[in-house]
CSV table of C-alpha atoms in Angstrom, one decimal:
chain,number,residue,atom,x,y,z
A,1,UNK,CA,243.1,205.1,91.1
A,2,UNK,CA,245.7,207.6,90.8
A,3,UNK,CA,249.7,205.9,91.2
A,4,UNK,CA,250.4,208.0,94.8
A,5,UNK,CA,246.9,207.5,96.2
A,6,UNK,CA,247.5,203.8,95.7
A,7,UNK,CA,251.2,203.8,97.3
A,8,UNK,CA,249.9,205.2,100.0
A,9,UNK,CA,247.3,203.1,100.5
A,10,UNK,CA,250.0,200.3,100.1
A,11,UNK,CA,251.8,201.6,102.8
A,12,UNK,CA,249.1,202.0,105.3
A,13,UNK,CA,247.8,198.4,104.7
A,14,UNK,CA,251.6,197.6,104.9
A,15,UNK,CA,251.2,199.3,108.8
A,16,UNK,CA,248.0,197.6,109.3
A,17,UNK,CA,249.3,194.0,108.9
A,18,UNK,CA,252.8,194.7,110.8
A,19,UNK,CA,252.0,192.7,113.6
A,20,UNK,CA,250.8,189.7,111.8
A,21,UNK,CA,254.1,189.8,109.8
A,22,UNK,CA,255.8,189.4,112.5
A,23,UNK,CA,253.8,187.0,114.2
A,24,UNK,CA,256.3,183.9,115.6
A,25,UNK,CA,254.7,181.1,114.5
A,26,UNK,CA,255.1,181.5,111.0
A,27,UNK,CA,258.5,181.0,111.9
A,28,UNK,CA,259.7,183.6,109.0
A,29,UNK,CA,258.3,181.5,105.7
A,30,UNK,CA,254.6,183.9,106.7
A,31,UNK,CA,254.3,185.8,103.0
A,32,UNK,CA,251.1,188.0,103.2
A,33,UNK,CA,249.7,188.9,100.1
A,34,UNK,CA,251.3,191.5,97.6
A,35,UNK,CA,249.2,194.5,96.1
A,36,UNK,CA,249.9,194.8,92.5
A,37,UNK,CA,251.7,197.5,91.3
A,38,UNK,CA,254.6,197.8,94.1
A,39,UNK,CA,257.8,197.3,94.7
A,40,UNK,CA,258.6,195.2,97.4
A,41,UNK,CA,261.4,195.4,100.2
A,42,UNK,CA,261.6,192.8,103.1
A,43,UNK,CA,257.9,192.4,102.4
A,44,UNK,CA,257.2,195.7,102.8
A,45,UNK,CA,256.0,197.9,99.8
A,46,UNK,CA,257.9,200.7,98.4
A,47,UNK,CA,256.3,204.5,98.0
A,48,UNK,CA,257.6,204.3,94.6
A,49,UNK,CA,255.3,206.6,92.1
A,50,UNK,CA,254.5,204.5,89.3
A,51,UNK,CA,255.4,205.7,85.5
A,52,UNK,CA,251.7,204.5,84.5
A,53,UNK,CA,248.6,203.8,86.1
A,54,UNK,CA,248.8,200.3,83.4
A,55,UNK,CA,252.4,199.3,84.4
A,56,UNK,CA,252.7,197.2,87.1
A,57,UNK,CA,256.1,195.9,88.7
A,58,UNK,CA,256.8,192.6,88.7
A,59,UNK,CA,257.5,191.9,92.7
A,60,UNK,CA,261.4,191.3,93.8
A,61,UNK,CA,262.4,187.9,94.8
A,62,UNK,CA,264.6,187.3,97.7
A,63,UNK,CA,266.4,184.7,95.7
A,64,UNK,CA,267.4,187.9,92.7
A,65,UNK,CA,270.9,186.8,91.8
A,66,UNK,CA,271.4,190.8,92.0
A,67,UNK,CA,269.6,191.8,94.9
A,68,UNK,CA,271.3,193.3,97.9
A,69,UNK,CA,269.2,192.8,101.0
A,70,UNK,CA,269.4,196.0,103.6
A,71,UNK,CA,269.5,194.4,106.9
A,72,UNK,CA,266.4,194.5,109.1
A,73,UNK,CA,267.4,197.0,111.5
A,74,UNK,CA,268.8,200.0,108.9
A,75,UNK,CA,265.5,200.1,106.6
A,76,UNK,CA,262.4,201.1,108.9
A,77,UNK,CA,262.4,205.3,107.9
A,78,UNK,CA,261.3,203.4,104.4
A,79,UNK,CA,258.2,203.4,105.9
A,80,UNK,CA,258.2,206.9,106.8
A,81,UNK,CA,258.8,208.5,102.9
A,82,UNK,CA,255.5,209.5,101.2
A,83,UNK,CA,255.1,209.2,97.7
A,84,UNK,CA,255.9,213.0,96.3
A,85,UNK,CA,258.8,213.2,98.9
A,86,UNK,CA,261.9,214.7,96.7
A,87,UNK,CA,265.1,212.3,97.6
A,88,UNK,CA,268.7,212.2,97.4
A,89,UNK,CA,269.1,209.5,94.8
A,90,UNK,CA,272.0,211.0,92.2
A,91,UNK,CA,274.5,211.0,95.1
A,92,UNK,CA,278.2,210.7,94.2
A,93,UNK,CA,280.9,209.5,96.3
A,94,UNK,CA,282.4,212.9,96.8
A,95,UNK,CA,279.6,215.2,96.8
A,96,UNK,CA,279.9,218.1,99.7
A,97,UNK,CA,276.2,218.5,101.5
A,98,UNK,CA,275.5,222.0,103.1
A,99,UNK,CA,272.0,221.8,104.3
A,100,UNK,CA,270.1,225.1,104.4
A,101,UNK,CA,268.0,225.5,107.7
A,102,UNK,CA,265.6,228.0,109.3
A,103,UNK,CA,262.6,230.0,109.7
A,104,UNK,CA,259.8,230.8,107.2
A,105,UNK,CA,261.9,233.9,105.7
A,106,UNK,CA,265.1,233.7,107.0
A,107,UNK,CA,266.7,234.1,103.6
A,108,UNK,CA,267.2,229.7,102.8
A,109,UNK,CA,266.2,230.2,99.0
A,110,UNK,CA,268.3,233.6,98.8
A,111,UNK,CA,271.2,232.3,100.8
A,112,UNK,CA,271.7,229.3,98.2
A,113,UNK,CA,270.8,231.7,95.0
A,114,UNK,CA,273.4,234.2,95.9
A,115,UNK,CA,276.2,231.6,96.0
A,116,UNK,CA,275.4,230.1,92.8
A,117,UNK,CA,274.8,233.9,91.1
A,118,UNK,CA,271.3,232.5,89.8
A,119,UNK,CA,268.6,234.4,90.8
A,120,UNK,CA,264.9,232.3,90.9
A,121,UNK,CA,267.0,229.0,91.0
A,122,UNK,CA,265.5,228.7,94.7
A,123,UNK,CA,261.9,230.1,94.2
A,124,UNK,CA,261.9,233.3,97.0
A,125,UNK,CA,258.5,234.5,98.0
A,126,UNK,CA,258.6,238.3,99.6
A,127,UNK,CA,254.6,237.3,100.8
A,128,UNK,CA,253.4,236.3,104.2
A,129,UNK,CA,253.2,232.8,103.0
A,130,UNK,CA,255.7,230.2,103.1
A,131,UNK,CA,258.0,229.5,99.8
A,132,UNK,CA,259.7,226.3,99.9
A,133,UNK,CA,257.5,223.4,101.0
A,134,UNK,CA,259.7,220.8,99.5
A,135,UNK,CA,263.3,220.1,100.0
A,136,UNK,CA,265.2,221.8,97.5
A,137,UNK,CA,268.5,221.0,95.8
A,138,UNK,CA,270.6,223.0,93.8
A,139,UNK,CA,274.1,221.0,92.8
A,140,UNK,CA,277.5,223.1,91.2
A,141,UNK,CA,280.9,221.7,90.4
A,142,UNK,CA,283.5,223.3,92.6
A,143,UNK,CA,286.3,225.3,90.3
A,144,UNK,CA,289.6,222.8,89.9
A,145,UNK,CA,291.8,226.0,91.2
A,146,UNK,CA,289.3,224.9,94.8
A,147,UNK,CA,292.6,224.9,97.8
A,148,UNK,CA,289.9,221.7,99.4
A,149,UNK,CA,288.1,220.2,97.1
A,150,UNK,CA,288.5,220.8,93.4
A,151,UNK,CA,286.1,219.4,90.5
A,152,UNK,CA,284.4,218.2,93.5
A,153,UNK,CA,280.3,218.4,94.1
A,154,UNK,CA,278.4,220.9,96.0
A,155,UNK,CA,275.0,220.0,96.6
A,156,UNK,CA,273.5,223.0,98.5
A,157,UNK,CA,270.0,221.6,100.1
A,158,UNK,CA,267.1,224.2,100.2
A,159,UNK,CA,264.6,223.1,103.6
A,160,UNK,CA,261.0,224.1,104.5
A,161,UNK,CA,260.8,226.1,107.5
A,162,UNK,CA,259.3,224.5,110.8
A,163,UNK,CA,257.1,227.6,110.6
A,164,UNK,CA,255.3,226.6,107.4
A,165,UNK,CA,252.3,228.1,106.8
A,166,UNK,CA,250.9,225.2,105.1
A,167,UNK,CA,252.4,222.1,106.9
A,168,UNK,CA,252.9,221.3,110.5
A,169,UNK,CA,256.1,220.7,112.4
A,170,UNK,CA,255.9,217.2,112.3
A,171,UNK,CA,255.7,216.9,108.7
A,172,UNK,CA,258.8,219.3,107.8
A,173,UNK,CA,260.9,217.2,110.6
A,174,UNK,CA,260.1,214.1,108.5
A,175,UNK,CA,260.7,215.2,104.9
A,176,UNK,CA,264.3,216.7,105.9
A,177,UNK,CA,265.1,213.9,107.8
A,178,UNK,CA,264.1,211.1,105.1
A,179,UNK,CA,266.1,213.2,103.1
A,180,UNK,CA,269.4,213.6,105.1
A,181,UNK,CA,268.5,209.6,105.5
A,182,UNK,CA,268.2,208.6,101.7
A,183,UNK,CA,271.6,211.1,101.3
A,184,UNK,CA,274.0,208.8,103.9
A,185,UNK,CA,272.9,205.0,102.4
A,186,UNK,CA,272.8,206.6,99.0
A,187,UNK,CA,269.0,205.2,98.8
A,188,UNK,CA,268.2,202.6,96.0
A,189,UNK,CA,268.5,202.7,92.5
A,190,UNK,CA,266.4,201.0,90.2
A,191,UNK,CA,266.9,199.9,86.7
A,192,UNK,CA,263.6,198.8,84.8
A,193,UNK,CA,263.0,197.0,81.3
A,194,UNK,CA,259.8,197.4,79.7
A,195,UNK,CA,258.4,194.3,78.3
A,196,UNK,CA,256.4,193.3,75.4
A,197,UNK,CA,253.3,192.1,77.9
A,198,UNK,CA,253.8,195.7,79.1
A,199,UNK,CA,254.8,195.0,82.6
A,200,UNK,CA,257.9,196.4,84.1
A,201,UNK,CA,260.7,194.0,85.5
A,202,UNK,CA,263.0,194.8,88.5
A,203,UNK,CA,266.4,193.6,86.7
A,204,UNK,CA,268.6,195.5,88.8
A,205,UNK,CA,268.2,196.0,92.9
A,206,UNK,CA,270.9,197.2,95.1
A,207,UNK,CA,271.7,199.5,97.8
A,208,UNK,CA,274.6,201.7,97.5
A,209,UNK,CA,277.1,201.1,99.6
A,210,UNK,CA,278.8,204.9,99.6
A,211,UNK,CA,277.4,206.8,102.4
A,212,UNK,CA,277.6,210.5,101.8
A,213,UNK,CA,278.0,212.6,104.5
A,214,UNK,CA,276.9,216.3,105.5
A,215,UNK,CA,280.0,218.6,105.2
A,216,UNK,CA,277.9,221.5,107.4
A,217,UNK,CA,275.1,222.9,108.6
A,218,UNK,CA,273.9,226.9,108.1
A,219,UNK,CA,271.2,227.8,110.5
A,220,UNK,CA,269.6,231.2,109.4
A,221,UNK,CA,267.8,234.2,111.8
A,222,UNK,CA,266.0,236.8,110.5
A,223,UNK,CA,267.5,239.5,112.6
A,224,UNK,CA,264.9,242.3,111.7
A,225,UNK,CA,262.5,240.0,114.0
A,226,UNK,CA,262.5,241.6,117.2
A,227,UNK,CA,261.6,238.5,119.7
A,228,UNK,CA,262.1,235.3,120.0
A,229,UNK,CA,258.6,233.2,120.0
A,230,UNK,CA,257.9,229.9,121.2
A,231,UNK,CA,258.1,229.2,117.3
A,232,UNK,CA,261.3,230.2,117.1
A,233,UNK,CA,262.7,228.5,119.9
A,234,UNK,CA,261.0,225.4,118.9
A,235,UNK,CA,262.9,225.2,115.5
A,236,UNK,CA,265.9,226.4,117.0
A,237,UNK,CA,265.7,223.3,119.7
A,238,UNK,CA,264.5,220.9,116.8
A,239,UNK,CA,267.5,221.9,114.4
A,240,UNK,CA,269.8,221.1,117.4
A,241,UNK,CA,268.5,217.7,117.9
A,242,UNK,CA,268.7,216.8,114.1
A,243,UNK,CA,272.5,217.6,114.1
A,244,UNK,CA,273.7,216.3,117.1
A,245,UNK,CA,276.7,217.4,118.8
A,246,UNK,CA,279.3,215.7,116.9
A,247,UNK,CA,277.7,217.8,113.6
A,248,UNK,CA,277.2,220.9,115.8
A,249,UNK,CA,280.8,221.3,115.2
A,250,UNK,CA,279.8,222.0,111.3
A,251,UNK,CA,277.3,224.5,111.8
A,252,UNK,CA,277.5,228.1,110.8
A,253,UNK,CA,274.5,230.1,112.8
A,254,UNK,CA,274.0,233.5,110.5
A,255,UNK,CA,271.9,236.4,110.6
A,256,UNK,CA,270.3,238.1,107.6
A,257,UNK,CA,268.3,240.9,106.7
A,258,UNK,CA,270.3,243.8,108.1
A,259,UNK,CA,268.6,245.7,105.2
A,260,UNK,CA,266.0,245.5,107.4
A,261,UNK,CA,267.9,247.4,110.4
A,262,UNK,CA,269.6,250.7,108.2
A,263,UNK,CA,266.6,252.7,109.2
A,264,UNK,CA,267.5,252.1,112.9
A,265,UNK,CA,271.1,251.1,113.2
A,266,UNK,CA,271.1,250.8,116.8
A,267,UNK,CA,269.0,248.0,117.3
A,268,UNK,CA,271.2,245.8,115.1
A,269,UNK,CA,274.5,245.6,117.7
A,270,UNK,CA,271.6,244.9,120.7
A,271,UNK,CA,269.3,242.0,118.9
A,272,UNK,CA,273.0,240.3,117.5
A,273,UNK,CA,273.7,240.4,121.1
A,274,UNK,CA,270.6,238.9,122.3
A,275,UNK,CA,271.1,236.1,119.3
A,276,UNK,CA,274.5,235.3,120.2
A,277,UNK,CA,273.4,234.6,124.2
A,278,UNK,CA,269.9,232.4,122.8
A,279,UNK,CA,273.0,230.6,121.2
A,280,UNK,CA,275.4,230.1,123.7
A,281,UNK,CA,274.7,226.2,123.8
A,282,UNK,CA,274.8,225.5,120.4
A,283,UNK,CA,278.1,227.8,120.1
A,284,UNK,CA,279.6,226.2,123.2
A,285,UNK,CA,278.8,222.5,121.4
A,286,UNK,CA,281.2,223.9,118.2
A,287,UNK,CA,279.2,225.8,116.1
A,288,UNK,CA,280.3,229.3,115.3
A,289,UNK,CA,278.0,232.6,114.5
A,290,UNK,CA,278.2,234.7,111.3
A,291,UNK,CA,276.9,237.6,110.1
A,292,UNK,CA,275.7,238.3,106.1
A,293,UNK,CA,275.4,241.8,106.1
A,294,UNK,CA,273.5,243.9,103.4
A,295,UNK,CA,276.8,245.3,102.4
A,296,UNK,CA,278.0,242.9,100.4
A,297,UNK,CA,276.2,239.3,101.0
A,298,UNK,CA,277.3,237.1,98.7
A,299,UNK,CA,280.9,237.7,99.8
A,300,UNK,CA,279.8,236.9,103.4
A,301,UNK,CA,277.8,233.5,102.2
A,302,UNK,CA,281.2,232.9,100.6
A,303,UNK,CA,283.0,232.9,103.1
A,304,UNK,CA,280.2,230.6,105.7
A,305,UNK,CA,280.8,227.7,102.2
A,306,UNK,CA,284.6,227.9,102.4
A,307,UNK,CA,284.5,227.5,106.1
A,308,UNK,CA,282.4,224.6,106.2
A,309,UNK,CA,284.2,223.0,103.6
A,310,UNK,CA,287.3,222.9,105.7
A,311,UNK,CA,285.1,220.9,108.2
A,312,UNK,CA,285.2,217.2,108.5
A,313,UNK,CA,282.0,215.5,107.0
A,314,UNK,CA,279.9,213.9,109.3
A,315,UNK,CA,276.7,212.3,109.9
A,316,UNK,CA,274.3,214.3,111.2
A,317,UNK,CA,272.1,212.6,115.0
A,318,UNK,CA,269.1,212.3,112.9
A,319,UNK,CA,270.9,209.9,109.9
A,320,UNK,CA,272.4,208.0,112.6
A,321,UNK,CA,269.0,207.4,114.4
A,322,UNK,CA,267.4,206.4,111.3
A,323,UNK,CA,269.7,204.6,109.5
A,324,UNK,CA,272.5,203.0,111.6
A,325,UNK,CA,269.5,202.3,114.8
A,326,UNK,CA,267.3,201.8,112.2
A,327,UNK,CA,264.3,204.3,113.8
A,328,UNK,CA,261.3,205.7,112.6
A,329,UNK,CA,261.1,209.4,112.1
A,330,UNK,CA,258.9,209.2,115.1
A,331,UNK,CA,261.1,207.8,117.0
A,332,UNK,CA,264.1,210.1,116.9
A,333,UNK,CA,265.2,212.4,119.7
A,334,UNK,CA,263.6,215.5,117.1
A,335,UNK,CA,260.4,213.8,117.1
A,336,UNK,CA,260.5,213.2,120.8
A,337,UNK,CA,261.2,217.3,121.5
A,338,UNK,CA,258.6,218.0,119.1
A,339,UNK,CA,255.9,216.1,120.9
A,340,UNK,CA,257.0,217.3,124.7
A,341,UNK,CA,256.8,220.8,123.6
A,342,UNK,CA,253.6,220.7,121.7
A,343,UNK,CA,251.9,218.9,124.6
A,344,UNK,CA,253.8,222.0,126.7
A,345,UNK,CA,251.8,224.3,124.6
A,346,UNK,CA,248.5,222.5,124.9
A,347,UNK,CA,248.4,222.4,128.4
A,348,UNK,CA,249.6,226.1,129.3
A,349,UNK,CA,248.4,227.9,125.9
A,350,UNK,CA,249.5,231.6,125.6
């Protein structure tokens, strides 16, 4: 059986036998039994992808004299990451997060290449279909002649769009938000020795305890599109709910391709306009709009980085929801929009 068919299953047995795990009676000494080749947390297995279908882990003992328990309530979203889900796990205590957001096409993967001066780093599709399906990260050191933050690390995070041609909403809302998740507790490191019997030993469990914080937000429109859709609104509402209003205050909300507009210059002023006002919550709440015009765009994404980086770091609504309430992905005041307005559009379709 192939190593992320067999995590998966893991997990969805795990979901199965939730409420006899937590049935009263046992009075907490209940230990249903373990599926070989996991690693276990609070009971519950880990969608960890094994090295080797022939390796199996060895399962981790409460008792570990270097294990370091996450509390109950802080560790449920585990349930929620999927095998190939790409995680923050190289965090470092001073890294600076700007998380890339938007539509299908709003320039995400150019945005982030244009900063770092390496074209392809962020794969760009100029199709109809949708580019980045997996969160992205591309990491630089910050020069040491930085006024803020010198020698310091900018990780620059590269998201699917909630318009995805291959995935629904649902499951871009829950890859960025395990993300942002596994990026404030620092997530888990693991340190394995092989053995002569060839089976793999946990000899090192922890959590970290650094919690790394989002520095800012960039929200991108496309501001050659010439509506606003339900779509649109949709991610717009969802991207709101994922920050919060404490990290609204972080956000840049930019336009891009004003290429687009040379041919008919007059529409540009008229559709910024019409942008600005579909923003006048999020604006109101803190965030602040920007333009990167065709001119000269990497001087313009320039100067959206410096200004975020003069922002306090924060935790974004989502990390809080999932890691300090300890909330599933479907839990979470996103999730909760998500559903309202899909049922919204199932009942009066357009």
């Amino acid at each position: 059986m192939h190593d992320s068919t067999r995590v998966f299953k893991g997990v969805a047995q795990w979901i199965a036998e939730y409420p006899k795990r937590q049935d009263p009676s046992t009075n907490g000494k209940h230990n249903p039994p373990r599926i070989p080749g996991f690693v276990y947390l609070r009971d519950r297995p880990l969608p960890l992808k094994l090295t080797s279908p022939s390796l199996a882990f060895r399962h981790i003992s409460r008792s570990h004299p270097h294990a370091e328990m996450p509390s109950a309530n802080n560790s449920n979203y585990i349930l929620d990451i999927m095998p190939d889900d790409r995680l923050f796990t190289d965090a470092h205590p001073d890294d600076l997060i700007i998380v890339v957001m938007g539509m299908t096409g709003a320039g995400k993967s150019t945005f982030i290449n244009r900063f770092c001066g390496v074209e392809g780093l962020m794969k760009v599709n100029h199709g109809l279909r949708s580019c980045t399906e997996e969160i992205g990260v591309a990491t630089l050191t910050l020069p040491s002649t930085h006024q803020v933050f010198p020698n310091c690390r900018l990780v620059l995070v590269d998201t699917p769009g909630f318009d995805d041609t291959k995935e629904g909403e649902y499951e871009i809302l829950r890859r960025i938000s395990v993300w942002l998740a596994s990026a404030l507790v620092g997530f888990i490191h693991l340190q394995l020795h092989i053995h002569i019997e060839v089976d793999i030993e946990l000899s090192r469990y922890g959590k970290s305890n650094m919690q790394v914080k989002v520095a800012g937000l960039v929200y991108l429109h496309n501001i050659a599109q010439n509506r606003m859709g339900r779509t649109s609104l949709l991610a717009h509402d969802l991207f709101r709910r994922i920050c919060g209003p404490v990290a609204l205050g972080t956000v840049v909300m930019a336009s891009t391709h004003w290429e687009a507009l040379l041919h008919n210059p007059a529409a540009g002023p008229i559709r910024e306009n019409d942008l600005k006002e579909f923003l006048t919550e999020s604006l109101s709440q803190g965030a602040v709009y920007r333009r990167i015009d065709s001119t000269d765009p990497r001087r313009d994404i320039g100067d959206i980085i410096d200004y975020i980086l003069r922002k306090r770091a924060v935790a974004t609504q989502i990390q809080e929801e999932l890691v300090e309430l300890g909330k599933r992905v479907a839990e979470t005041e996103a999730a909760r929009k998500l559903r309202e307005t899909l049922e919204s559009w199932l009942a009066n379709p357009k």
